[in-house]
Short mmCIF file of C-alpha atoms in Angstrom, two decimals:
data_model
loop_
_atom_site.label_atom_id
_atom_site.label_comp_id
_atom_site.label_asym_id
_atom_site.label_seq_id
_atom_site.Cartn_x
_atom_site.Cartn_y
_atom_site.Cartn_z
CA MET A 1 0.00 0.00 0.00
CA LEU A 2 1.40 3.38 -1.05
CA THR A 3 0.52 6.23 1.32
CA VAL A 4 1.21 9.81 0.21
CA HIS A 5 1.04 12.53 2.85
CA PHE A 6 -0.09 15.99 1.72
CA THR A 7 0.37 19.24 3.63
CA HIS A 8 -1.78 22.28 2.87
CA GLU A 9 1.15 23.58 0.83
CA ASP A 10 1.30 20.34 -1.17
CA ILE A 11 -2.41 20.59 -1.97
CA ALA A 12 -1.95 24.18 -3.12
CA LYS A 13 0.99 23.22 -5.36
CA ALA A 14 -0.57 20.09 -6.91
CA ARG A 15 -0.82 20.58 -10.66
CA MET A 16 -1.47 18.83 -13.94
CA SER A 17 1.65 18.76 -16.09
CA PRO A 18 1.25 20.71 -19.36
CA LEU A 19 4.23 18.91 -20.91
CA ALA A 20 4.46 15.67 -22.85
CA ARG A 21 7.03 13.12 -21.69
CA PRO A 22 7.75 11.11 -24.86
CA GLU A 23 10.89 9.49 -23.42
CA ALA A 24 9.01 8.18 -20.39
CA GLU A 25 6.03 7.21 -22.55
CA SER A 26 8.36 5.06 -24.65
CA LEU A 27 9.41 3.04 -21.60
CA TYR A 28 5.78 2.53 -20.61
CA ALA A 29 5.06 1.52 -24.20
CA LEU A 30 7.75 -1.16 -23.95
CA GLY A 31 6.13 -2.44 -20.75
CA HIS A 32 2.72 -2.45 -22.41
CA LEU A 33 4.17 -4.47 -25.28
CA GLU A 34 5.58 -7.06 -22.89
CA ARG A 35 2.27 -7.40 -21.04
CA SER A 36 0.43 -7.83 -24.34
CA ALA A 37 2.52 -10.93 -25.12
CA ARG A 38 -0.03 -12.91 -23.08
CA GLN A 39 -2.83 -11.72 -25.38
CA SER A 40 -3.54 -12.92 -28.90
CA ARG A 41 -6.67 -10.88 -29.63
CA GLY A 42 -7.91 -7.35 -29.15
CA VAL A 43 -4.45 -5.84 -28.76
CA GLY A 44 -4.88 -3.16 -31.41
CA LYS A 45 -2.82 -2.02 -34.35
CA TRP A 46 -0.10 -0.41 -32.22
CA VAL A 47 0.84 -3.69 -30.52
CA SER A 48 0.90 -5.48 -33.88
CA HIS A 49 3.21 -2.80 -35.29
CA ALA A 50 5.54 -2.85 -32.26
CA ARG A 51 5.63 -6.66 -32.11
CA ALA A 52 6.74 -6.83 -35.73
CA TRP A 53 9.46 -4.23 -35.20
CA VAL A 54 10.88 -5.93 -32.10
CA ALA A 55 10.67 -9.41 -33.64
CA ALA A 56 12.75 -8.24 -36.60
CA ARG A 57 15.54 -7.03 -34.28
CA PRO A 58 16.48 -9.85 -31.89
CA SER A 59 19.83 -8.19 -31.18
CA ARG A 60 17.95 -5.37 -29.38
CA HIS A 61 16.09 -7.71 -27.02
CA PRO A 62 18.70 -7.80 -24.19
CA ALA A 63 19.04 -4.01 -24.10
CA LEU A 64 15.27 -3.45 -24.16
CA GLN A 65 14.76 -6.03 -21.42
CA HIS A 66 17.41 -4.30 -19.34
CA ALA A 67 15.60 -0.98 -19.79
CA LEU A 68 12.46 -2.60 -18.37
CA HIS A 69 14.43 -4.16 -15.52
CA ILE A 70 15.83 -0.81 -14.39
CA SER A 71 12.74 1.26 -15.27
CA ASP A 72 12.38 2.72 -11.75
CA GLU A 73 15.99 3.90 -11.96
CA LEU A 74 15.58 5.40 -15.44
CA MET A 75 12.19 7.04 -15.01
CA PRO A 76 13.33 10.16 -13.09
CA PHE A 77 15.80 10.89 -15.91
CA LEU A 78 13.16 10.31 -18.58
CA LEU A 79 10.51 12.37 -16.78
CA SER A 80 12.87 15.28 -16.22
CA ARG A 81 14.48 14.91 -19.68
CA ARG A 82 17.96 14.84 -18.15
CA SER A 83 20.09 12.30 -19.96
CA PRO A 84 22.11 9.90 -17.79
CA ASP A 85 24.40 9.53 -20.81
CA ARG A 86 26.24 12.61 -19.59
CA ASP A 87 27.12 10.92 -16.32
CA ALA A 88 30.43 9.08 -16.62
CA ALA A 89 29.34 6.71 -13.83
CA VAL A 90 26.48 5.26 -15.89
CA PRO A 91 27.20 1.59 -16.72
CA GLU A 92 27.67 0.63 -20.34
CA ASP A 93 24.67 -1.71 -20.33
CA THR A 94 22.48 1.19 -19.20
CA ARG A 95 23.77 3.29 -22.09
CA ARG A 96 22.92 0.49 -24.49
CA ALA A 97 19.46 0.21 -22.94
CA LEU A 98 18.85 3.93 -23.44
CA ALA A 99 20.06 3.78 -27.03
CA ALA A 100 17.76 0.81 -27.78
CA LEU A 101 14.86 2.62 -26.07
CA ALA A 102 15.46 5.72 -28.22
CA GLU A 103 15.41 3.52 -31.34
CA PHE A 104 12.19 1.85 -30.14
CA ARG A 105 10.60 5.25 -29.53
CA LYS A 106 11.48 6.50 -33.03
CA ALA A 107 10.09 3.41 -34.73
CA CYS A 108 7.10 2.53 -32.54
CA VAL A 109 5.94 5.66 -30.69
CA THR A 110 6.74 8.66 -32.90
CA PRO A 111 4.58 7.41 -35.84
CA TYR A 112 1.57 7.57 -33.49
CA GLU A 113 2.50 10.96 -32.02
CA THR A 114 -0.66 12.84 -33.02
CA SER A 115 -3.03 10.23 -31.56
CA ILE A 116 -0.98 10.09 -28.37
CA ARG A 117 -0.88 13.88 -28.03
CA GLU A 118 -4.64 14.23 -28.57
CA MET A 119 -5.40 11.54 -26.00
CA LEU A 120 -3.08 13.12 -23.42
CA ASP A 121 -4.48 16.61 -24.09
CA GLU A 122 -8.03 15.33 -23.59
CA THR A 123 -7.03 13.56 -20.35
CA ARG A 124 -5.33 16.68 -18.97
CA HIS A 125 -8.38 18.76 -19.79
CA ARG A 126 -10.76 16.20 -18.28
CA TYR A 127 -8.88 15.91 -14.97
CA SER A 128 -8.23 19.65 -14.74
CA ARG A 129 -11.98 20.16 -15.09
CA MET A 130 -12.55 17.54 -12.40
CA VAL A 131 -10.23 19.40 -10.02
CA ALA A 132 -12.18 22.62 -10.67
CA GLN A 133 -15.58 20.95 -10.18
CA LEU A 134 -14.91 18.24 -7.61
CA GLY A 135 -11.71 19.26 -5.85
CA LEU A 136 -8.29 17.65 -5.65
CA ALA A 137 -9.20 14.89 -3.18
CA GLU A 138 -11.98 13.34 -5.28
CA THR A 139 -9.95 13.77 -8.48
CA LEU A 140 -7.03 11.86 -6.97
CA GLU A 141 -9.41 9.10 -5.90
CA ARG A 142 -10.65 8.80 -9.49
CA LEU A 143 -7.14 8.24 -10.83
CA GLN A 144 -7.55 4.62 -9.82
CA TYR A 145 -10.40 2.54 -8.44
CA ASN A 146 -8.77 1.60 -5.13
CA ALA A 147 -7.26 5.02 -4.43
CA LYS A 148 -8.62 6.58 -1.23
CA TRP A 149 -8.23 10.05 0.29
CA GLN A 150 -8.59 10.57 4.02
CA ALA A 151 -7.38 13.39 6.25
CA GLY A 152 -4.66 14.61 3.90
CA ARG A 153 -3.46 11.13 2.94
CA LEU A 154 -3.82 9.39 -0.41
CA THR A 155 -3.54 5.61 -0.31
CA VAL A 156 -3.14 3.45 -3.41
CA ASP A 157 -3.06 -0.33 -3.27
CA ASP A 158 -0.08 -0.93 -5.55
CA GLY A 159 1.28 -3.99 -3.79
CA ALA A 160 4.22 -2.21 -2.12
CA ASP A 161 4.17 -0.81 1.43
CA ARG A 162 5.76 2.63 1.54
CA GLU A 163 4.98 6.10 2.84
CA VAL A 164 5.96 9.31 1.08
CA CYS A 165 5.82 12.83 2.50
CA LEU A 166 5.75 15.41 -0.29
CA GLY A 167 7.47 17.97 1.92
CA GLY A 168 5.60 21.04 0.72
CA GLN A 169 6.84 20.63 -2.88
CA GLY A 170 3.45 19.65 -4.26
CA LEU A 171 2.69 16.92 -6.76
CA GLU A 172 2.91 16.99 -10.55
CA LEU A 173 0.37 14.74 -12.28
CA VAL A 174 1.41 13.24 -15.62
CA PRO A 175 -1.00 11.13 -17.75
CA SER A 176 0.28 8.16 -19.76
CA VAL A 177 -1.35 6.34 -22.68
CA PHE A 178 0.68 3.15 -22.27
CA LEU A 179 0.74 2.81 -18.47
CA SER A 180 -1.96 0.57 -17.00
CA GLY A 181 -2.92 -0.53 -13.50
CA THR A 182 -2.10 1.76 -10.60
CA PRO A 183 -0.49 5.23 -10.73
CA ARG A 184 3.28 5.36 -10.19
CA LEU A 185 4.89 7.86 -7.82
CA TYR A 186 8.48 8.96 -8.46
CA THR A 187 10.48 11.21 -6.16
CA TRP A 188 14.00 12.49 -6.71
CA GLN A 189 16.32 15.37 -5.99
CA ASP A 190 16.54 17.74 -8.94
CA ARG A 191 20.02 19.24 -9.07
CA GLU A 192 19.37 21.12 -12.30
CA ALA A 193 16.46 23.21 -11.00
CA GLY A 194 18.46 26.39 -10.49
CA ARG A 195 21.52 27.97 -8.93
CA THR A 196 22.16 29.86 -5.73
CA GLY A 197 25.24 31.94 -6.25
CA THR A 198 27.78 29.53 -7.69
CA GLU A 199 26.19 26.41 -6.18
CA ARG A 200 23.53 24.31 -7.82
CA ALA A 201 20.16 24.42 -6.08
CA VAL A 202 18.62 21.12 -5.08
CA ARG A 203 14.90 20.60 -4.63
CA PRO A 204 12.74 17.51 -4.21
CA VAL A 205 10.54 16.61 -7.18
CA ASN A 206 7.36 14.56 -6.82
CA VAL A 207 5.72 13.19 -9.97
CA MET A 208 2.74 10.84 -10.12
CA VAL A 209 2.19 9.20 -13.50
CA PHE A 210 -1.34 7.88 -13.93
CA PRO A 211 -2.84 5.82 -16.75
CA VAL A 212 -5.32 7.30 -19.22
CA CYS A 213 -6.98 3.88 -18.92
CA PRO A 214 -6.03 1.59 -15.99
CA HIS A 215 -7.30 -1.37 -18.04
CA GLY A 216 -4.64 -0.83 -20.72
CA LEU A 217 -7.15 -0.19 -23.51
CA ALA A 218 -6.04 3.32 -24.51
CA ALA A 219 -3.33 2.03 -26.86
CA THR A 220 -5.93 0.12 -28.88
CA ALA A 221 -7.33 3.48 -30.08
CA LEU A 222 -4.00 4.73 -31.48
CA VAL A 223 -3.75 5.42 -35.20
CA LYS A 224 -0.60 6.09 -37.20
CA ASP A 225 -0.22 9.70 -38.29
CA ALA A 226 0.15 8.54 -41.89
CA GLN A 227 -3.13 6.61 -41.70
CA ARG A 228 -5.25 9.37 -40.18
CA PRO A 229 -8.04 10.48 -42.53
CA THR A 230 -7.24 13.66 -44.41
CA ARG A 231 -9.56 16.60 -43.99
CA PRO A 232 -10.52 19.27 -46.52
CA LEU A 233 -10.65 22.03 -43.91
CA PRO A 234 -7.08 23.28 -44.47
CA GLN A 235 -7.96 23.95 -48.12
CA LEU A 236 -11.17 25.74 -47.11
CA LEU A 237 -9.94 27.75 -44.11
CA GLY A 238 -6.19 27.71 -44.49
CA ARG A 239 -3.85 25.43 -42.56
CA THR A 240 -3.39 27.61 -39.47
CA ARG A 241 -7.06 28.56 -39.09
CA ALA A 242 -8.09 24.92 -39.52
CA ALA A 243 -5.58 23.97 -36.83
CA VAL A 244 -7.06 26.62 -34.52
CA LEU A 245 -10.57 25.24 -35.06
CA GLU A 246 -9.44 21.67 -34.41
CA ARG A 247 -7.58 22.72 -31.29
CA LEU A 248 -10.73 24.35 -29.91
CA THR A 249 -12.55 21.04 -29.53
CA ARG A 250 -11.19 21.63 -26.02
CA PRO A 251 -11.67 25.13 -24.53
CA GLN A 252 -8.48 27.18 -24.89
CA SER A 253 -7.36 30.67 -23.99
CA THR A 254 -5.70 32.82 -26.62
CA SER A 255 -2.32 32.35 -25.00
CA GLU A 256 -2.81 28.55 -24.88
CA LEU A 257 -3.64 28.56 -28.58
CA SER A 258 -0.55 30.63 -29.25
CA ALA A 259 1.72 28.25 -27.34
CA ALA A 260 0.17 25.06 -28.74
CA LEU A 261 0.34 26.15 -32.39
CA ARG A 262 3.54 28.20 -32.06
CA ILE A 263 1.96 31.37 -33.42
CA SER A 264 1.85 34.84 -31.91
CA VAL A 265 -0.91 35.79 -29.48
CA THR A 266 -2.08 38.43 -31.96
CA THR A 267 -2.35 35.88 -34.77
CA ALA A 268 -4.20 33.42 -32.52
CA SER A 269 -6.64 36.15 -31.50
CA GLU A 270 -7.26 37.15 -35.13
CA HIS A 271 -8.00 33.57 -36.21
CA ALA A 272 -10.33 33.04 -33.24
CA SER A 273 -12.13 36.28 -34.10
CA VAL A 274 -12.73 35.23 -37.72
CA LEU A 275 -13.96 31.79 -36.64
CA ARG A 276 -16.25 33.40 -34.06
CA SER A 277 -17.78 35.77 -36.62
CA SER A 278 -18.47 32.72 -38.83
CA GLY A 279 -20.31 30.93 -36.02
CA LEU A 280 -17.70 28.19 -35.73
CA VAL A 281 -16.28 29.28 -32.36
CA SER A 282 -17.78 30.82 -29.23
CA THR A 283 -15.84 33.02 -26.81
CA THR A 284 -16.52 33.54 -23.11
CA ARG A 285 -14.91 36.17 -20.93
CA ASN A 286 -14.27 35.90 -17.20
CA GLY A 287 -12.69 39.10 -15.98
CA SER A 288 -9.53 39.60 -18.00
CA SER A 289 -9.37 35.98 -19.23
CA VAL A 290 -10.92 34.80 -22.49
CA ARG A 291 -11.62 31.21 -23.53
CA HIS A 292 -12.61 29.98 -26.96
CA GLU A 293 -14.46 26.76 -27.80
CA VAL A 294 -15.81 25.17 -30.95
CA THR A 295 -19.58 25.51 -31.50
CA ALA A 296 -21.91 22.74 -32.70
CA LEU A 297 -21.52 24.07 -36.24
CA GLY A 298 -17.74 24.07 -35.92
CA ALA A 299 -17.80 20.52 -34.55
CA LEU A 300 -19.95 19.47 -37.49
CA MET A 301 -17.35 20.88 -39.88
CA LEU A 302 -14.67 18.94 -38.08
CA ASN A 303 -16.84 15.83 -38.34
CA SER A 304 -16.29 15.12 -34.66
CA PRO A 305 -18.24 15.67 -31.42
CA THR A 306 -17.46 18.75 -29.31
CA GLU A 307 -15.75 16.43 -26.82
CA PRO A 308 -13.97 13.29 -28.07
CA ALA A 309 -15.87 10.12 -27.23
CA ARG A 310 -13.97 7.59 -25.14
CA ALA A 311 -15.78 4.56 -26.56
CA TRP A 312 -12.70 2.38 -26.17
CA CYS A 313 -13.35 2.10 -22.42
CA ARG A 314 -16.80 2.50 -20.91
CA ASP A 315 -15.56 2.03 -17.33
CA CYS A 316 -13.08 4.89 -17.61
CA ALA A 317 -15.67 7.23 -19.12
CA ASP A 318 -18.08 6.47 -16.27
CA ARG A 319 -15.39 6.87 -13.62
CA CYS A 320 -14.18 10.20 -15.00
CA ALA A 321 -17.61 11.73 -15.69
CA THR A 322 -18.36 14.76 -13.52
CA ASP A 323 -22.06 14.83 -14.38
CA SER A 324 -24.66 12.61 -16.00
CA PRO A 325 -24.50 14.10 -19.53
CA ALA A 326 -20.79 13.22 -19.73
CA ARG A 327 -21.65 9.57 -19.15
CA GLU A 328 -23.76 9.55 -22.27
CA LEU A 329 -20.69 10.09 -24.46
CA VAL A 330 -19.99 6.37 -24.52
CA ALA A 331 -22.30 4.35 -26.68
#
């Protein structure tokens, strides 16, 4: 049983990570592939693709297996994007494992990057909305069926008995498409966080990775970027404006649009304004903040619902619904 102790400061600093962790996702993907070896049906196209790639490269098997064996040791590096390759004390077999993992990521994860990103974006939005509507305690309980919150403590039955005090540093929540089962908590000392004078600052880092689907079904919905259906919207609206409309299937501020699409805030605002005047986007203002969202007409043009259906897992949709209409998204 994992027990995580939260102070008031930890609760205030708990946050959903806005960043993707492709290196860490690749290691979870490798674990998902190994677990799928016991299944012959219903594994999805991603598993079939990854199985074929690994089977054609038997020389990589020892290094990939070693990466799985030392996954708890590697994960802080992969989550923080600090390469252990730069550490002279890293054993040679670990270097080989990291090199094989990078090759696996390029061949088996990167081709599905758009599907993975969309699924993670939707999960972040869903849980951020849950925090706003239900509070942090209930949201943390919904990360996993047997997670319980009581008197500032989160307990998760993950098979290992340990207690972790977050120490006022808060908790960063990171969703994963390929992780299944219980959330994983990683803690480490970050020596690259900053400098005090001429000395490196050290601060504790607490990251909880949680599965998009604890049942391991999320990967079955992945589609290769090259096999995604093409849409005529870029020809009709222009590539950037079509991207803005597609992005707004989840409510976004102007600055979020700017950051996501790597365009200026002014350009993002102009595109949102044109889409709004055409009835494809609605804009709501709360004080100085503005949020844009696709309308029913805009969703019809995109040929998708205003919120992506999670038909690949009914249980997860029910568990993550914050109200009864949300439960109706799954057929």
